[in-house]
Coordinates of C-alpha atoms in Angstrom, one line a residue:
M1 CA 41.1 -16.0 65.0
K2 CA 38.6 -17.1 67.6
K3 CA 36.1 -19.8 65.6
R4 CA 34.5 -22.0 68.1
D5 CA 34.5 -25.6 67.9
L6 CA 31.0 -27.6 67.3
S7 CA 32.0 -31.1 67.0
T8 CA 33.4 -31.3 70.8
T9 CA 30.5 -30.0 72.4
I10 CA 28.3 -31.6 69.4
G11 CA 30.3 -35.6 70.9
L12 CA 30.3 -34.5 74.4
I13 CA 26.6 -34.5 74.0
C14 CA 25.3 -37.0 71.9
G15 CA 27.5 -39.9 73.2
V16 CA 25.5 -38.3 77.2
A17 CA 22.1 -38.6 75.1
A18 CA 23.6 -41.7 73.9
I19 CA 24.9 -43.4 77.1
L20 CA 20.6 -41.8 78.2
I21 CA 18.6 -43.5 75.6
S22 CA 20.6 -46.1 76.5
M23 CA 20.2 -46.4 80.0
M24 CA 16.1 -45.5 79.7
W25 CA 15.5 -48.1 77.1
G26 CA 12.7 -50.5 77.7
Q27 CA 11.9 -49.2 81.2
D28 CA 8.4 -48.6 82.0
D29 CA 9.4 -46.2 84.3
P30 CA 12.8 -44.4 82.7
I31 CA 12.7 -41.3 85.8
Q32 CA 13.2 -44.7 88.2
A33 CA 15.5 -46.4 86.4
M34 CA 17.3 -43.3 86.2
K35 CA 18.2 -43.7 89.9
A36 CA 19.6 -46.4 90.0
Y37 CA 23.1 -45.8 88.2
Y38 CA 22.9 -42.6 91.0
D39 CA 25.2 -43.3 93.8
T40 CA 27.5 -40.6 95.7
P41 CA 29.7 -43.3 97.4
S42 CA 30.6 -44.3 93.9
I43 CA 30.6 -40.6 92.0
F44 CA 33.5 -39.2 95.1
I45 CA 35.4 -41.4 95.0
T46 CA 35.5 -42.6 90.7
V47 CA 36.2 -38.3 90.7
V48 CA 37.6 -36.7 93.3
G49 CA 40.1 -40.3 94.0
S50 CA 41.5 -40.0 90.8
F51 CA 41.8 -36.3 90.5
M52 CA 43.9 -36.2 93.5
S53 CA 45.8 -39.3 91.6
I54 CA 46.3 -35.9 89.0
V55 CA 47.4 -33.5 92.2
I56 CA 50.1 -35.9 93.6
C57 CA 50.8 -36.7 89.3
F58 CA 52.3 -33.3 87.9
P59 CA 52.8 -29.6 89.8
P60 CA 50.2 -26.9 90.5
E61 CA 51.8 -25.3 87.2
T62 CA 51.0 -27.7 85.3
L63 CA 46.5 -28.4 86.8
K64 CA 47.0 -24.4 86.8
R65 CA 47.7 -24.3 82.7
V66 CA 44.7 -27.0 82.5
P67 CA 41.7 -24.5 82.4
A68 CA 42.8 -22.7 79.6
A69 CA 43.9 -25.6 77.3
L70 CA 39.9 -27.0 78.0
H71 CA 38.8 -23.6 76.4
N72 CA 40.6 -24.5 73.3
A73 CA 39.3 -28.1 73.3
F74 CA 35.5 -26.6 72.5
I75 CA 38.1 -23.1 71.0
S76 CA 40.0 -23.6 67.7
K77 CA 41.6 -20.1 67.3
E78 CA 44.0 -21.7 64.1
V79 CA 45.3 -18.3 62.0
P80 CA 43.9 -19.2 58.8
A81 CA 46.2 -20.9 56.4
N82 CA 44.2 -18.7 52.9
E83 CA 44.8 -15.5 55.0
L84 CA 48.1 -16.8 55.8
I85 CA 49.2 -16.6 52.8
S86 CA 48.7 -14.0 51.6
Q87 CA 49.5 -12.2 54.1
F88 CA 53.2 -13.2 52.7
V89 CA 53.1 -12.2 49.5
R90 CA 51.9 -9.0 50.1
L91 CA 54.5 -8.8 53.2
S92 CA 57.1 -9.8 50.6
K93 CA 55.8 -8.0 47.4
K94 CA 56.6 -4.6 49.9
A95 CA 59.6 -6.2 50.7
R96 CA 60.9 -6.4 46.9
K97 CA 59.9 -3.4 46.3
E98 CA 60.2 -0.8 49.4
G99 CA 63.0 -3.4 51.8
L100 CA 63.1 -5.1 54.8
L101 CA 62.9 -1.6 56.9
S102 CA 59.6 -1.2 54.6
L103 CA 57.6 -4.0 56.7
E104 CA 57.8 -1.8 60.4
N105 CA 55.4 0.0 59.4
E106 CA 53.7 -3.1 58.8
I107 CA 53.6 -5.0 62.5
E108 CA 52.1 -3.3 64.4
N109 CA 49.1 -4.2 61.9
I110 CA 50.0 -8.0 62.2
D111 CA 47.5 -10.0 65.1
E112 CA 49.6 -13.0 64.9
D113 CA 52.7 -12.8 68.6
F114 CA 55.0 -15.7 66.9
L115 CA 54.4 -13.9 63.5
K116 CA 54.8 -10.5 64.4
S117 CA 58.4 -11.2 66.7
G118 CA 59.6 -12.9 63.2
I119 CA 59.0 -10.0 61.1
Q120 CA 60.5 -7.6 64.3
M121 CA 63.7 -9.8 64.0
V122 CA 63.7 -9.9 59.8
V123 CA 63.4 -5.7 60.6
D124 CA 66.1 -4.5 62.6
G125 CA 68.1 -7.0 60.9
I126 CA 69.2 -10.2 62.4
E127 CA 70.9 -13.1 60.8
P128 CA 67.7 -15.6 59.2
E129 CA 70.1 -18.6 60.7
T130 CA 69.1 -17.1 64.3
I131 CA 66.1 -16.1 63.3
K132 CA 64.9 -19.2 62.0
E133 CA 66.3 -20.3 65.8
I134 CA 64.7 -18.3 68.3
L135 CA 61.5 -19.0 66.0
E136 CA 61.8 -22.9 66.4
L137 CA 63.2 -23.7 70.5
E138 CA 59.5 -20.7 70.9
I139 CA 58.2 -23.4 68.8
D140 CA 59.6 -26.1 70.8
E141 CA 58.3 -24.6 74.5
T142 CA 54.8 -24.4 73.5
E143 CA 55.1 -27.8 72.1
R144 CA 56.1 -28.8 76.4
R145 CA 53.5 -26.2 77.6
H146 CA 51.3 -27.9 75.5
D147 CA 52.0 -31.6 77.0
G148 CA 51.4 -31.0 80.5
P149 CA 46.9 -30.1 80.0
I150 CA 47.9 -33.0 77.3
N151 CA 48.7 -35.6 80.1
V152 CA 47.4 -34.4 82.1
F153 CA 44.3 -35.5 79.7
K154 CA 45.6 -39.1 78.7
T155 CA 46.7 -39.8 82.7
W156 CA 42.8 -39.4 84.1
S157 CA 42.1 -41.6 81.3
S158 CA 43.7 -44.7 82.8
L159 CA 43.1 -43.6 86.5
A160 CA 39.2 -43.1 86.4
P161 CA 38.6 -47.0 84.9
A162 CA 41.0 -47.8 88.3
Y163 CA 39.1 -46.0 90.1
G164 CA 36.3 -48.2 88.5
M165 CA 37.2 -50.9 89.8
L166 CA 38.8 -49.9 93.0
G167 CA 34.8 -48.6 93.9
T168 CA 33.6 -52.4 93.1
L169 CA 35.8 -53.6 94.5
I170 CA 34.5 -51.9 97.8
G171 CA 30.9 -53.1 96.7
L172 CA 32.4 -56.8 96.0
I173 CA 33.8 -56.3 100.0
A174 CA 30.6 -55.2 101.3
M175 CA 28.4 -57.5 99.7
L176 CA 29.6 -60.6 100.8
R177 CA 30.1 -59.3 103.8
N178 CA 26.2 -59.3 103.5
L179 CA 26.1 -62.9 102.2
N180 CA 23.7 -63.8 104.8
D181 CA 20.8 -61.2 103.7
Q182 CA 20.0 -62.7 100.0
A183 CA 17.7 -59.6 99.7
K184 CA 20.7 -57.4 99.5
L185 CA 22.4 -58.7 97.8
G186 CA 21.2 -57.6 94.7
P187 CA 21.1 -53.5 95.8
M188 CA 25.2 -54.0 96.6
M189 CA 25.7 -55.7 93.4
S190 CA 24.3 -52.4 91.4
V191 CA 25.8 -50.7 92.9
A192 CA 29.5 -52.2 93.3
L193 CA 29.6 -52.3 89.7
I194 CA 28.0 -48.9 89.0
T195 CA 31.3 -47.6 89.7
S196 CA 33.2 -48.7 86.7
F197 CA 30.0 -47.0 85.3
Y198 CA 30.8 -44.1 86.0
G199 CA 34.8 -44.5 85.1
S200 CA 34.3 -46.2 82.2
I201 CA 32.0 -43.4 81.2
M202 CA 34.9 -40.6 81.9
S203 CA 37.1 -42.0 80.1
N204 CA 36.6 -42.9 76.8
L205 CA 34.0 -40.0 76.8
V206 CA 35.6 -37.3 78.2
F207 CA 39.0 -37.4 78.6
L208 CA 40.3 -39.0 76.3
P209 CA 38.9 -37.5 73.5
L210 CA 39.8 -34.2 75.6
A211 CA 43.0 -35.3 75.4
N212 CA 43.6 -36.7 71.7
K213 CA 41.2 -32.8 70.4
L214 CA 44.3 -30.9 71.9
Q215 CA 47.1 -32.6 71.3
I216 CA 44.5 -31.6 67.8
R217 CA 44.8 -28.8 68.3
S218 CA 48.4 -28.4 69.8
D219 CA 49.6 -30.0 66.5
E220 CA 48.2 -27.7 64.4
E221 CA 49.5 -25.1 65.6
T222 CA 53.3 -26.0 65.0
N223 CA 52.4 -26.7 61.3
R224 CA 51.4 -23.2 61.3
R225 CA 54.3 -22.0 62.6
E226 CA 56.2 -24.1 61.1
M227 CA 54.5 -22.3 57.9
M228 CA 55.8 -18.9 58.5
I229 CA 58.8 -19.4 60.5
D230 CA 59.3 -20.1 56.0
G231 CA 57.3 -17.4 55.4
I232 CA 59.0 -15.3 57.5
I233 CA 63.4 -16.6 56.0
S234 CA 62.0 -16.3 52.5
I235 CA 60.8 -12.9 53.2
Q236 CA 64.7 -11.9 54.9
S237 CA 66.4 -14.2 51.7
G238 CA 64.2 -11.9 48.7
V239 CA 62.7 -14.4 47.5
N240 CA 60.6 -14.2 43.9
P241 CA 56.8 -14.2 46.5
R242 CA 55.1 -15.6 43.4
I243 CA 57.1 -19.2 45.0
V244 CA 56.8 -17.9 48.1
E245 CA 53.6 -18.8 47.9
E246 CA 54.0 -21.8 46.1
K247 CA 56.2 -22.5 49.4
L248 CA 53.7 -22.2 51.6
K249 CA 51.3 -24.2 49.5
T250 CA 53.2 -27.4 50.1
Y251 CA 51.5 -26.8 53.9
L252 CA 47.7 -26.2 53.0
S253 CA 45.4 -30.2 52.6
P254 CA 43.8 -31.0 49.9
D255 CA 40.4 -29.8 50.8
E256 CA 42.9 -25.2 52.1
R257 CA 44.8 -26.0 49.2
I258 CA 41.0 -26.0 47.3
T259 CA 39.7 -22.9 49.1
Y260 CA 42.7 -21.4 48.4
L261 CA 43.2 -21.3 45.1
K262 CA 38.9 -20.6 44.5
Q263 CA 39.6 -16.7 47.6
T264 CA 43.0 -16.6 44.6
A265 CA 41.3 -16.6 40.8
D266 CA 37.5 -14.6 42.4
G267 CA 40.3 -12.1 43.7
N268 CA 42.6 -11.6 40.1
E269 CA 38.6 -11.6 39.1
V270 CA 37.3 -9.2 41.0
N271 CA 41.1 -7.2 40.7
V272 CA 40.5 -7.2 36.3
N273 CA 37.0 -6.3 36.8
G274 CA 39.0 -2.8 39.2

């Protein structure tokens, strides 16, 4: 299930807006004030320079995964825990009533590939220990893939201010070479500091927050998959559906548990009235 994560978009837009408002605050000519913060060479050294360091730091395979990972910061693909528990309870009831082989008809109705793979192994009669080992290895490999783009943004968040400072040093050197021209000292000092300004924005508004958001996404996916493993093993072991439900509910946050209990109560009410 894909759901747009507005917090990332709103955070970036409001962050940029706060910076722009601060730049124009109290200025007689806001447009002219904005122009004072624009400098092409500063943008070039901060953005391009830091990106070239990223190219050096990471292999091409990792960099190719960055655009897809960036998409995950704005779109959540989280499997709703409430629906997941309901699905496991239904599968558990079917397996206990009709046998594990009856689950083969349910596989094509499962959207989550990880869960589909686990149920298929149950139908194939693979040992529980083997199923758990295979699925845990898949979780480890997924986390490893996620760590690549996350580390790219974390590294970039540290490189951007460094290149901003480098641009500031270049500007200061140029300023010191023109000390005799007092009229140019103020504008040149302003340009020298702009690169640090760019580097700080890139680090604290863009790259570090994106790295944190992607880490949260990865942790959520790991949690859901660990939940699926417990559900799959419980079904194969013939655990009572009620126990399966109670076990999987331990993975829910307090808010998710309240939502699940409410949905369960509504469903029971419908069944009674029906």
